[in-house]
CSV table of C-alpha atoms in Angstrom, one decimal:
chain,number,residue,atom,x,y,z
A,1,MET,CA,148.6,-11.8,-114.0
A,2,ASN,CA,151.2,-14.5,-114.7
A,3,ALA,CA,149.7,-15.6,-117.9
A,4,VAL,CA,152.4,-18.0,-119.1
A,5,MET,CA,153.6,-20.3,-116.4
A,6,MET,CA,157.4,-20.1,-116.3
A,7,ARG,CA,158.5,-21.3,-112.9
A,8,LEU,CA,157.4,-23.4,-110.0
A,9,THR,CA,158.5,-23.0,-106.4
A,10,CYS,CA,159.9,-26.2,-105.0
A,11,PRO,CA,159.6,-26.4,-101.2
A,12,PHE,CA,163.2,-27.5,-101.1
A,13,CYS,CA,164.9,-25.7,-104.0
A,14,GLY,CA,162.9,-22.4,-104.2
A,15,ALA,CA,161.7,-20.9,-107.5
A,16,ARG,CA,163.1,-23.0,-110.4
A,17,GLU,CA,162.5,-22.9,-114.1
A,18,LEU,CA,159.5,-25.0,-115.3
A,19,ASN,CA,161.8,-27.1,-117.4
A,20,GLU,CA,163.2,-28.9,-114.3
A,21,PHE,CA,159.8,-30.2,-113.4
A,22,GLN,CA,157.7,-33.0,-114.9
A,23,PHE,CA,153.9,-33.2,-114.8
A,24,HIS,CA,152.6,-36.6,-113.9
A,25,LYS,CA,148.8,-36.5,-113.8
A,26,THR,CA,145.9,-34.7,-112.2
A,27,ALA,CA,145.0,-35.9,-108.8
A,28,PRO,CA,141.9,-38.1,-108.8
A,29,GLU,CA,138.8,-37.1,-106.8
A,30,PRO,CA,139.0,-38.4,-103.2
A,31,GLY,CA,137.5,-41.9,-103.0
A,32,ALA,CA,137.8,-42.5,-106.7
A,33,ASN,CA,137.6,-46.1,-107.7
A,34,PRO,CA,140.7,-47.8,-109.3
A,35,PHE,CA,139.5,-47.4,-112.9
A,36,ALA,CA,138.7,-43.8,-112.4
A,37,SER,CA,142.1,-43.0,-110.8
A,38,VAL,CA,143.9,-44.7,-113.7
A,39,TYR,CA,141.9,-43.6,-116.7
A,40,GLU,CA,139.7,-40.7,-115.9
A,41,ARG,CA,140.8,-37.1,-115.3
A,42,VAL,CA,139.4,-34.2,-113.4
A,43,ASN,CA,138.9,-31.6,-116.2
A,44,ARG,CA,138.1,-28.3,-114.5
A,45,THR,CA,139.0,-25.1,-116.3
A,46,ASP,CA,139.3,-23.0,-113.1
A,47,ILE,CA,141.5,-25.1,-110.9
A,48,SER,CA,143.7,-28.1,-111.4
A,49,GLN,CA,145.3,-30.3,-108.7
A,50,GLU,CA,148.3,-32.1,-110.1
A,51,TYR,CA,151.1,-34.4,-109.2
A,52,TRP,CA,154.5,-33.1,-110.4
A,53,GLN,CA,158.1,-34.2,-109.8
A,54,HIS,CA,161.2,-32.0,-109.6
A,55,VAL,CA,163.0,-34.5,-111.8
A,56,GLN,CA,166.0,-32.3,-112.6
A,57,GLY,CA,166.4,-31.0,-109.1
A,58,CYS,CA,165.8,-32.7,-105.7
A,59,ARG,CA,163.4,-35.2,-107.3
A,60,ALA,CA,160.7,-34.5,-104.7
A,61,TRP,CA,157.1,-35.4,-105.6
A,62,LEU,CA,154.9,-32.3,-105.5
A,63,TYR,CA,151.3,-31.5,-105.3
A,64,VAL,CA,150.6,-28.4,-107.3
A,65,SER,CA,147.3,-26.5,-107.5
A,66,ARG,CA,147.0,-23.9,-110.2
A,67,ASN,CA,144.6,-22.3,-112.7
A,68,PRO,CA,144.9,-24.0,-116.1
A,69,SER,CA,143.0,-21.1,-117.8
A,70,THR,CA,145.4,-18.4,-116.7
A,71,GLY,CA,148.6,-20.2,-115.8
A,72,GLU,CA,148.5,-18.8,-112.2
A,73,VAL,CA,150.0,-21.1,-109.6
A,74,TYR,CA,148.1,-21.2,-106.3
A,75,GLN,CA,150.2,-23.5,-104.2
A,76,VAL,CA,153.1,-26.0,-104.4
A,77,ASN,CA,153.3,-28.6,-101.6
A,78,LEU,CA,155.3,-31.6,-100.9
A,79,LEU,CA,153.2,-34.6,-101.9
A,80,GLY,CA,151.4,-35.8,-98.7
A,81,THR,CA,151.5,-32.5,-97.0
A,82,GLN,CA,148.9,-30.8,-99.1
A,83,PRO,CA,145.9,-29.3,-97.2
B,1,MET,CA,120.1,-19.1,-153.5
B,2,SER,CA,119.4,-15.3,-153.2
B,3,GLY,CA,121.5,-13.7,-150.5
B,4,ARG,CA,124.2,-16.3,-150.8
B,5,SER,CA,127.4,-16.4,-152.8
B,6,PRO,CA,126.9,-18.0,-156.3
B,7,ARG,CA,128.6,-21.3,-157.1
B,8,TYR,CA,132.3,-20.8,-158.0
B,9,SER,CA,133.1,-21.4,-161.6
B,10,ALA,CA,134.9,-19.7,-164.5
B,11,TRP,CA,131.5,-18.5,-165.6
B,12,SER,CA,130.6,-16.9,-162.2
B,13,LEU,CA,134.0,-15.4,-162.0
B,14,LEU,CA,133.4,-13.7,-165.4
B,15,ARG,CA,129.9,-12.6,-164.3
B,16,GLY,CA,131.3,-11.3,-161.1
B,17,ARG,CA,133.8,-9.2,-163.1
B,18,PHE,CA,131.0,-7.4,-164.9
B,19,SER,CA,128.4,-7.2,-162.2
B,20,GLY,CA,128.4,-4.4,-159.7
B,21,PRO,CA,129.4,-4.6,-156.1
B,22,GLY,CA,127.3,-7.1,-154.1
B,23,PHE,CA,127.6,-9.9,-156.6
B,24,TRP,CA,129.8,-11.8,-154.2
B,25,ARG,CA,128.1,-12.5,-150.9
B,26,PRO,CA,129.4,-13.5,-147.5
B,27,LEU,CA,130.3,-17.2,-147.4
B,28,TRP,CA,127.8,-18.0,-144.6
B,29,SER,CA,124.9,-15.8,-143.9
B,30,GLY,CA,124.3,-14.2,-140.5
B,31,ARG,CA,121.1,-16.0,-139.5
B,32,GLN,CA,119.2,-15.6,-136.3
B,33,LEU,CA,119.0,-18.3,-133.7
B,34,GLN,CA,115.7,-20.2,-133.9
B,35,LYS,CA,113.8,-21.6,-130.9
B,36,ALA,CA,114.0,-25.3,-132.0
B,37,TYR,CA,116.2,-27.6,-134.1
B,38,ASP,CA,116.4,-31.2,-135.0
B,39,VAL,CA,120.1,-31.3,-134.4
B,40,VAL,CA,122.2,-28.8,-132.5
B,41,VAL,CA,126.0,-29.1,-133.1
B,42,VAL,CA,128.1,-27.3,-130.5
B,43,GLY,CA,131.3,-25.9,-132.0
B,44,ALA,CA,131.9,-24.4,-135.5
B,45,GLY,CA,135.3,-25.9,-136.1
B,46,GLY,CA,136.2,-28.5,-138.7
B,47,HIS,CA,134.4,-31.4,-137.0
B,48,GLY,CA,131.2,-29.5,-136.1
B,49,LEU,CA,130.8,-27.9,-139.5
B,50,ALA,CA,131.6,-31.1,-141.4
B,51,THR,CA,129.1,-33.1,-139.2
B,52,ALA,CA,126.4,-30.4,-139.9
B,53,TYR,CA,127.2,-30.5,-143.6
B,54,HIS,CA,126.9,-34.3,-143.9
B,55,LEU,CA,123.7,-34.3,-141.8
B,56,ALA,CA,122.1,-31.9,-144.2
B,57,ARG,CA,123.6,-33.4,-147.4
B,58,ASP,CA,123.6,-37.1,-146.8
B,59,HIS,CA,120.7,-37.6,-144.3
B,60,GLY,CA,118.3,-34.8,-145.4
B,61,ILE,CA,118.0,-33.3,-141.9
B,62,GLN,CA,116.3,-29.9,-142.3
B,63,ARG,CA,116.7,-27.9,-139.1
B,64,ILE,CA,120.4,-27.9,-138.0
B,65,ALA,CA,122.2,-25.3,-136.0
B,66,VAL,CA,125.9,-25.0,-135.4
B,67,LEU,CA,126.6,-22.9,-132.3
B,68,GLU,CA,130.0,-21.3,-131.8
B,69,LYS,CA,131.3,-19.6,-128.7
B,70,ARG,CA,133.7,-17.4,-130.7
B,71,LEU,CA,134.1,-17.3,-134.5
B,72,VAL,CA,134.1,-19.9,-137.2
B,73,GLY,CA,137.5,-21.5,-137.3
B,74,TYR,CA,138.8,-19.8,-134.1
B,75,GLY,CA,139.8,-23.1,-132.6
B,76,ASN,CA,142.1,-25.9,-133.7
B,77,VAL,CA,141.0,-25.9,-137.3
B,78,GLY,CA,142.9,-22.6,-137.6
B,79,ARG,CA,145.8,-23.6,-135.4
B,80,ASN,CA,147.1,-26.8,-136.8
B,81,THR,CA,150.1,-27.3,-139.1
B,82,THR,CA,147.8,-28.3,-142.1
B,83,ILE,CA,149.2,-31.9,-142.4
B,84,VAL,CA,147.0,-34.7,-143.7
B,85,ARG,CA,148.2,-38.3,-143.7
B,86,SER,CA,147.0,-41.8,-142.9
B,87,ASN,CA,150.2,-43.5,-141.8
B,88,TYR,CA,148.9,-45.1,-138.6
B,89,LEU,CA,149.7,-48.5,-137.1
B,90,LEU,CA,146.5,-49.8,-135.8
B,91,PRO,CA,143.8,-51.0,-138.2
B,92,GLU,CA,141.0,-49.1,-136.4
B,93,ASN,CA,143.0,-45.9,-137.0
B,94,HIS,CA,144.5,-46.4,-140.4
B,95,TYR,CA,141.3,-47.4,-142.1
B,96,PHE,CA,139.6,-44.3,-140.6
B,97,TYR,CA,142.4,-41.9,-141.6
B,98,GLU,CA,142.6,-43.5,-145.0
B,99,ASP,CA,138.9,-42.8,-145.5
B,100,ALA,CA,139.7,-39.2,-144.5
B,101,LEU,CA,142.6,-39.0,-146.9
B,102,ARG,CA,140.4,-40.2,-149.8
B,103,ARG,CA,137.9,-37.6,-149.0
B,104,TRP,CA,140.6,-34.9,-148.9
B,105,GLU,CA,141.5,-35.8,-152.4
B,106,THR,CA,138.1,-34.8,-153.7
B,107,LEU,CA,137.0,-32.3,-151.1
B,108,SER,CA,137.6,-29.1,-153.2
B,109,ARG,CA,135.2,-30.5,-155.8
B,110,ASP,CA,132.6,-31.7,-153.2
B,111,LEU,CA,132.5,-28.3,-151.5
B,112,ASN,CA,133.0,-26.2,-154.6
B,113,TYR,CA,135.7,-24.5,-152.6
B,114,ASN,CA,139.5,-24.8,-153.2
B,115,VAL,CA,141.0,-26.2,-150.0
B,116,MET,CA,144.4,-26.5,-151.7
B,117,TYR,CA,145.1,-30.2,-151.1
B,118,SER,CA,148.7,-30.7,-151.9
B,119,PRO,CA,149.9,-34.3,-152.0
B,120,ARG,CA,153.5,-33.4,-151.5
B,121,GLY,CA,154.3,-36.5,-149.4
B,122,VAL,CA,155.0,-37.0,-145.7
B,123,LEU,CA,158.4,-38.4,-144.9
B,124,ASP,CA,159.0,-39.9,-141.5
B,125,LEU,CA,162.8,-40.0,-140.9
B,126,ALA,CA,164.8,-42.6,-139.0
B,127,LEU,CA,168.2,-41.6,-137.5
B,128,SER,CA,169.0,-45.1,-136.1
B,129,ASP,CA,168.5,-48.7,-137.0
B,130,GLY,CA,166.0,-49.1,-134.2
B,131,GLU,CA,163.9,-46.3,-135.6
B,132,MET,CA,164.1,-47.9,-139.0
B,133,VAL,CA,162.6,-51.1,-137.5
B,134,SER,CA,159.7,-49.3,-136.1
B,135,LEU,CA,159.0,-47.4,-139.3
B,136,ALA,CA,159.2,-50.7,-141.2
B,137,ARG,CA,156.6,-52.2,-138.8
B,138,ARG,CA,154.3,-49.3,-139.4
B,139,GLY,CA,154.8,-49.3,-143.1
B,140,ASN,CA,154.1,-53.0,-143.3
B,141,ALA,CA,150.9,-52.6,-141.3
B,142,MET,CA,149.8,-49.9,-143.7
B,143,ARG,CA,150.6,-51.9,-146.8
B,144,LEU,CA,148.7,-54.9,-145.5
B,145,ALA,CA,145.7,-52.7,-145.3
B,146,GLY,CA,146.2,-51.5,-148.9
B,147,ILE,CA,147.5,-48.0,-147.9
B,148,ASP,CA,150.5,-46.7,-149.8
B,149,ALA,CA,153.8,-46.7,-147.8
B,150,GLU,CA,157.3,-46.7,-149.1
B,151,LEU,CA,160.3,-47.7,-146.9
B,152,MET,CA,163.4,-45.8,-148.1
B,153,ASP,CA,167.1,-46.3,-147.4
B,154,ARG,CA,169.4,-43.4,-147.0
B,155,ALA,CA,170.0,-42.9,-150.7
B,156,GLY,CA,166.3,-42.9,-151.3
B,157,VAL,CA,165.6,-40.3,-148.7
B,158,MET,CA,168.4,-38.1,-150.0
B,159,LYS,CA,167.0,-38.4,-153.6
B,160,PHE,CA,163.5,-37.6,-152.5
B,161,ALA,CA,164.3,-34.8,-150.0
B,162,ARG,CA,167.0,-32.8,-151.6
B,163,GLU,CA,166.9,-30.2,-148.9
B,164,LEU,CA,168.6,-32.7,-146.5
B,165,VAL,CA,171.6,-33.3,-148.8
B,166,PRO,CA,173.9,-30.3,-148.0
B,167,ALA,CA,173.8,-31.0,-144.3
B,168,GLY,CA,177.0,-33.1,-144.2
B,169,THR,CA,177.9,-32.0,-140.7
B,170,ARG,CA,174.7,-33.5,-139.2
B,171,ARG,CA,175.6,-35.1,-135.9
B,172,PHE,CA,173.3,-38.1,-136.3
B,173,ASP,CA,173.1,-39.2,-139.9
B,174,ILE,CA,169.9,-40.2,-141.6
B,175,VAL,CA,169.4,-44.0,-141.9
B,176,GLY,CA,166.2,-44.1,-143.9
B,177,GLY,CA,162.6,-43.1,-143.9
B,178,LEU,CA,159.0,-44.0,-144.5
B,179,LEU,CA,157.2,-42.1,-147.2
B,180,GLN,CA,153.5,-41.8,-147.8
B,181,GLN,CA,153.3,-40.0,-151.1
B,182,ARG,CA,149.5,-39.2,-151.1
B,183,SER,CA,149.8,-37.4,-147.8
B,184,GLY,CA,150.5,-33.7,-147.7
B,185,THR,CA,148.9,-30.5,-146.7
B,186,VAL,CA,145.5,-28.8,-146.9
B,187,ARG,CA,144.9,-25.1,-146.4
B,188,HIS,CA,143.3,-25.2,-142.9
B,189,ASP,CA,141.3,-22.0,-142.9
B,190,ALA,CA,139.8,-22.9,-146.3
B,191,VAL,CA,138.5,-26.1,-144.7
B,192,ALA,CA,136.6,-24.2,-142.1
B,193,TRP,CA,135.3,-21.6,-144.6
B,194,GLY,CA,134.5,-24.2,-147.3
B,195,TYR,CA,132.5,-26.4,-144.9
B,196,ALA,CA,130.7,-23.3,-143.4
B,197,ARG,CA,129.8,-22.1,-146.9
B,198,ALA,CA,128.6,-25.5,-148.1
B,199,ALA,CA,126.6,-26.2,-144.9
B,200,SER,CA,125.1,-22.7,-145.0
B,201,ALA,CA,124.0,-23.2,-148.6
B,202,LEU,CA,122.2,-26.4,-147.5
B,203,GLY,CA,120.2,-24.4,-144.9
B,204,VAL,CA,122.3,-24.9,-141.8
B,205,ASP,CA,122.2,-22.0,-139.3
B,206,ILE,CA,125.7,-21.1,-138.2
B,207,ILE,CA,125.5,-18.9,-135.1
B,208,GLU,CA,128.7,-17.2,-133.9
B,209,ASP,CA,129.2,-15.6,-130.4
B,210,CYS,CA,126.8,-18.1,-129.0
B,211,GLU,CA,128.3,-20.0,-126.1
B,212,VAL,CA,126.5,-23.2,-124.9
B,213,THR,CA,126.5,-23.1,-121.1
B,214,GLY,CA,124.4,-26.2,-120.2
B,215,LEU,CA,122.2,-29.0,-121.3
B,216,VAL,CA,118.5,-29.0,-120.8
B,217,THR,CA,117.1,-32.5,-119.8
B,218,THR,CA,113.6,-33.8,-119.0
B,219,GLY,CA,113.2,-37.3,-117.5
B,220,GLY,CA,116.6,-38.6,-118.6
B,221,VAL,CA,116.4,-37.3,-122.1
B,222,ALA,CA,118.2,-34.2,-123.4
B,223,THR,CA,115.7,-31.7,-124.8
B,224,GLY,CA,117.9,-28.7,-125.7
B,225,VAL,CA,120.8,-26.5,-124.7
B,226,GLU,CA,121.2,-23.3,-122.7
B,227,THR,CA,123.2,-20.7,-124.5
B,228,SER,CA,124.3,-17.2,-124.0
B,229,GLN,CA,121.5,-16.2,-126.5
B,230,GLY,CA,118.8,-18.1,-124.6
B,231,SER,CA,117.7,-21.7,-124.6
B,232,VAL,CA,117.2,-23.7,-127.7
B,233,ALA,CA,115.2,-27.0,-128.1
B,234,ALA,CA,117.0,-29.8,-129.8
B,235,GLY,CA,116.1,-33.3,-130.9
B,236,ARG,CA,119.8,-34.3,-130.8
B,237,VAL,CA,122.9,-32.6,-129.5
B,238,VAL,CA,126.4,-33.1,-130.8
B,239,PHE,CA,129.5,-31.8,-129.0
B,240,ALA,CA,132.5,-31.2,-131.3
B,241,VAL,CA,134.5,-28.8,-129.2
B,242,ALA,CA,138.1,-29.9,-129.7
B,243,GLY,CA,140.3,-28.8,-126.9
B,244,HIS,CA,137.4,-28.3,-124.5
B,245,THR,CA,136.0,-31.9,-124.5
B,246,GLY,CA,137.2,-32.4,-120.9
B,247,ALA,CA,135.2,-29.3,-119.9
B,248,ILE,CA,132.1,-30.8,-121.6
B,249,GLY,CA,132.5,-33.9,-119.5
B,250,THR,CA,132.6,-31.8,-116.4
B,251,MET,CA,129.5,-29.9,-117.5
B,252,LEU,CA,127.6,-33.2,-118.1
B,253,GLY,CA,128.9,-34.8,-115.0
B,254,VAL,CA,130.8,-37.5,-116.9
B,255,PRO,CA,134.5,-37.7,-116.0
B,256,LEU,CA,136.3,-38.3,-119.3
B,257,PRO,CA,139.6,-40.1,-120.0
B,258,VAL,CA,140.9,-36.8,-121.4
B,259,GLU,CA,143.6,-34.4,-120.5
B,260,THR,CA,143.9,-30.9,-122.2
B,261,HIS,CA,147.4,-30.0,-123.4
B,262,LEU,CA,148.8,-27.2,-125.4
B,263,LEU,CA,150.5,-28.0,-128.7
B,264,GLN,CA,152.6,-25.2,-130.2
B,265,ALA,CA,153.4,-24.3,-133.8
B,266,MET,CA,155.4,-21.6,-135.4
B,267,VAL,CA,156.2,-20.1,-138.8
B,268,THR,CA,159.3,-18.3,-140.1
B,269,GLU,CA,159.6,-15.4,-142.6
B,270,PRO,CA,159.0,-16.5,-146.2
B,271,ILE,CA,161.9,-17.9,-148.2
B,272,LYS,CA,162.3,-19.4,-151.7
B,273,PRO,CA,161.1,-23.0,-152.1
B,274,LEU,CA,163.3,-25.3,-149.9
B,275,ILE,CA,161.3,-28.0,-148.3
B,276,ASN,CA,159.4,-30.1,-150.9
B,277,SER,CA,157.5,-32.5,-148.6
B,278,VAL,CA,156.6,-32.7,-145.0
B,279,LEU,CA,159.5,-33.9,-142.9
B,280,ILE,CA,158.8,-35.6,-139.5
B,281,TYR,CA,161.3,-36.9,-137.0
B,282,VAL,CA,160.0,-38.4,-133.8
B,283,HIS,CA,162.6,-39.2,-131.1
B,284,PRO,CA,162.2,-40.5,-127.5
B,285,HIS,CA,162.4,-37.0,-126.1
B,286,GLY,CA,160.2,-35.0,-128.4
B,287,GLU,CA,159.6,-34.6,-132.1
B,288,VAL,CA,159.7,-32.1,-134.9
B,289,TYR,CA,157.6,-31.8,-138.1
B,290,THR,CA,158.4,-29.2,-140.7
B,291,LEU,CA,157.0,-28.1,-144.0
B,292,GLN,CA,157.0,-25.0,-146.2
B,293,SER,CA,153.7,-23.1,-146.6
B,294,ASP,CA,152.6,-21.9,-150.0
B,295,ARG,CA,153.6,-18.4,-149.0
B,296,GLY,CA,157.1,-19.6,-148.3
B,297,GLY,CA,157.2,-19.7,-144.5
B,298,VAL,CA,158.8,-22.7,-142.8
B,299,VAL,CA,156.1,-24.1,-140.5
B,300,MET,CA,157.3,-26.1,-137.5
B,301,GLY,CA,155.7,-28.0,-134.7
B,302,GLY,CA,156.7,-30.5,-132.1
B,303,PHE,CA,155.6,-32.2,-129.0
B,304,LEU,CA,153.0,-31.2,-126.4
B,305,ASP,CA,153.8,-28.7,-123.7
B,306,GLY,CA,153.2,-31.5,-121.2
B,307,PHE,CA,150.7,-30.3,-118.6
B,308,PRO,CA,147.0,-29.4,-118.6
B,309,SER,CA,146.4,-25.9,-119.9
B,310,TYR,CA,143.7,-23.8,-121.6
B,311,THR,CA,145.7,-20.7,-122.0
B,312,ARG,CA,146.7,-21.1,-125.7
B,313,GLU,CA,150.1,-19.7,-124.7
B,314,GLY,CA,152.9,-22.1,-125.2
B,315,ARG,CA,155.8,-22.6,-122.9
B,316,TRP,CA,159.2,-21.3,-123.9
B,317,SER,CA,161.2,-24.4,-123.5
B,318,ARG,CA,159.1,-26.3,-126.0
B,319,LEU,CA,159.5,-23.6,-128.6
B,320,GLU,CA,163.3,-23.8,-128.1
B,321,ASP,CA,163.2,-27.6,-128.3
B,322,VAL,CA,161.2,-27.6,-131.6
B,323,VAL,CA,163.5,-25.0,-133.2
B,324,GLN,CA,166.7,-26.8,-132.1
B,325,SER,CA,165.4,-30.1,-133.6
B,326,ALA,CA,164.4,-28.4,-136.8
B,327,VAL,CA,167.8,-26.7,-137.1
B,328,ALA,CA,169.5,-30.0,-136.4
B,329,LEU,CA,167.6,-31.5,-139.3
B,330,LEU,CA,167.9,-28.6,-141.7
B,331,PRO,CA,170.9,-26.4,-140.7
B,332,GLN,CA,170.0,-24.1,-143.7
B,333,ILE,CA,167.1,-22.6,-141.8
B,334,ALA,CA,169.2,-21.5,-138.7
B,335,GLY,CA,169.3,-17.8,-139.6
B,336,LEU,CA,165.5,-17.4,-140.3
B,337,ARG,CA,163.4,-15.3,-138.0
B,338,ILE,CA,160.2,-16.6,-136.5
B,339,LEU,CA,157.3,-14.4,-137.6
B,340,ARG,CA,154.4,-16.0,-135.6
B,341,HIS,CA,154.1,-18.6,-132.9
B,342,TRP,CA,150.8,-19.9,-131.4
B,343,ALA,CA,149.3,-22.8,-129.5
B,344,GLY,CA,146.1,-24.8,-129.6
B,345,THR,CA,144.4,-26.9,-127.0
B,346,ASN,CA,144.5,-30.7,-127.6
B,347,ASP,CA,142.2,-33.2,-126.0
B,348,MET,CA,144.6,-36.0,-125.2
B,349,THR,CA,142.9,-39.4,-124.5
B,350,MET,CA,144.4,-42.1,-122.4
B,351,ASP,CA,145.1,-44.3,-125.4
B,352,GLY,CA,145.9,-41.7,-128.0
B,353,SER,CA,142.8,-42.4,-130.2
B,354,PHE,CA,139.7,-40.4,-130.6
B,355,ILE,CA,136.2,-40.8,-129.3
B,356,ILE,CA,132.9,-40.6,-131.2
B,357,ASP,CA,130.1,-42.0,-129.0
B,358,ARG,CA,126.9,-41.2,-127.1
B,359,ILE,CA,127.6,-39.4,-123.8
B,360,ARG,CA,125.3,-39.9,-120.8
B,361,TYR,CA,122.1,-39.4,-122.8
B,362,ASP,CA,120.8,-41.4,-125.8
B,363,ASN,CA,120.5,-38.3,-127.9
B,364,VAL,CA,123.7,-36.6,-127.0
B,365,PHE,CA,126.9,-37.3,-128.9
B,366,LEU,CA,130.5,-36.6,-128.2
B,367,ASN,CA,133.0,-36.1,-131.0
B,368,GLY,CA,136.4,-35.4,-129.4
B,369,GLY,CA,139.6,-36.6,-127.9
B,370,TRP,CA,141.4,-36.1,-131.3
B,371,CYS,CA,144.9,-36.0,-129.8
B,372,TYR,CA,147.2,-35.1,-132.8
B,373,GLY,CA,144.7,-36.3,-135.5
B,374,GLY,CA,142.0,-33.6,-135.3
B,375,PHE,CA,142.6,-31.7,-138.5
B,376,LYS,CA,143.5,-34.6,-140.8
B,377,SER,CA,140.4,-36.5,-139.8
B,378,ILE,CA,137.8,-33.8,-140.5
B,379,PRO,CA,136.1,-35.2,-143.6
B,380,ALA,CA,135.9,-38.8,-142.3
B,381,SER,CA,134.8,-37.6,-138.9
B,382,GLY,CA,132.0,-35.4,-140.3
B,383,ALA,CA,130.6,-38.2,-142.5
B,384,ALA,CA,130.9,-40.9,-139.8
B,385,CYS,CA,129.6,-38.7,-137.0
B,386,ALA,CA,126.6,-37.5,-139.1
B,387,GLN,CA,125.7,-41.2,-139.9
B,388,PHE,CA,125.9,-42.1,-136.2
B,389,VAL,CA,123.7,-39.1,-135.2
B,390,ALA,CA,121.2,-39.6,-138.1
B,391,THR,CA,120.7,-43.4,-137.9
B,392,GLY,CA,121.6,-44.1,-134.3
B,393,THR,CA,124.1,-46.7,-135.3
B,394,ALA,CA,127.9,-46.1,-135.4
B,395,PRO,CA,129.3,-46.9,-138.9
B,396,ASP,CA,132.1,-49.6,-139.0
B,397,LEU,CA,134.9,-47.0,-139.3
B,398,ILE,CA,134.2,-45.7,-135.8
B,399,ARG,CA,132.7,-48.7,-134.1
B,400,ALA,CA,135.8,-49.3,-132.0
B,401,HIS,CA,136.1,-45.6,-130.9
B,402,THR,CA,133.7,-45.8,-128.0
B,403,LEU,CA,133.8,-44.1,-124.7
B,404,SER,CA,133.4,-47.5,-122.9
B,405,ARG,CA,136.6,-49.0,-124.4
B,406,PHE,CA,138.6,-47.7,-121.5
B,407,ALA,CA,136.5,-49.6,-119.0
B,408,SER,CA,136.3,-52.8,-121.1
B,409,GLY,CA,140.0,-52.9,-121.9
B,410,HIS,CA,139.6,-52.6,-125.7
B,411,LEU,CA,142.1,-49.7,-125.9
B,412,LEU,CA,143.4,-48.4,-129.2
B,413,ASP,CA,146.8,-47.6,-127.9
B,414,GLU,CA,148.6,-46.5,-131.0
B,415,ARG,CA,151.7,-45.4,-129.0
B,416,GLY,CA,151.7,-48.3,-126.6
B,417,GLY,CA,152.5,-46.0,-123.7
B,418,GLY,CA,149.9,-46.7,-121.1
B,419,PRO,CA,147.2,-44.4,-119.6
B,420,PHE,CA,149.3,-41.2,-120.0
B,421,PRO,CA,149.0,-38.8,-122.9
B,422,VAL,CA,152.6,-37.5,-122.3
B,423,ARG,CA,155.6,-39.4,-121.2
B,424,LEU,CA,158.9,-37.9,-122.0
């Protein structure tokens, strides 16, 4: 198990060191009202859906789903193309 | 008092010397979980134990249980960098943390347990004129509230913090600093053990290895909790689960303005006395705070890892960043080896201030969202939270720290950074 998250796989640049990426926030629930999407966060310990940006690379916005309790990364998609 | 450790004094030390084995007892007794309590506190960390202690001592509540998933002091009370201070900018925060600092000063006597409060001073450093202006602003806000703060120029800093002097080759020179002399450090594990011992002596049941898995409700009122050791009836429930507050929100179906981030700390091999105070330098891209433990190790910490995590395993780049910043500040420590390195989970709220409020039910209370202030606030949080739970009315010190402030716009945005816990 990949306990410590070290890399993310950018759809354009491939597997890159985590340092190149910046976390923005967790994705709000679908249909969340404006207050909830600004201030409230989804706090699940088993899965976390997040917005990231490859700031020191291609600067693409990414949609990452991963397990915050183990560090395992399930999927990295370009924002807007997530399932 | 049979079955419990006697009160610590020179006399009991002498008696212990001449009594046989068994004179000293465990600090808190291994009691069995009962079927019903007046108050159930979830989480035997600093805040949970302090709340239970004050409920028993100040409000005479008889049947109290503190339920802990792991061990007493396994969470953030044993993972912080032991710093206590009250140098905050906003009135709602600096009055509260000042109350905590006053309580730290007398806590060893109150608990009859030496928590090793060491008022060695906390010195915030400025390496530019702009940083000096922001330190002056914070210092002025504190002095207006009657809290001690001393703005120092370069000469003052060099005189106070001798360890900074030999570093003539520093790339960015020190411009000045803001000193709070009464701030300092407290032995963190002793806080957990001292509160556990004092609460236990007042009849509080501290149950370890007892995970709370759900809340039992009847007709819109909480009536108890489900635990790994069976269900327990409770008149009131207090959640004080630093680092897992977000998960409690999910359990109760209340989305919280909280993100869970890791904060790392590390300690080097012991050396002779070098750092006399706590040195803090915050810059736009991170921060470093460093002090020397009583054992001689140089303790260092920095910024959050920067993304939600419950792993308690820090990311490498942050460790590098903290060490680089510490060495830039104190080139003397460059050759030291790091002995231990760890991480704790921080509840980061969307305005950087804590929350003590009712959550969803009238008799369920949340004590969380402590951001960076969890350890230093323990005595004030315990007293205020206990008063809130016992009387049903929030004391003035925590009146602004509601859960509804985010919706009503009455944010306590200490950092002035908007609804993000981390922005680098």
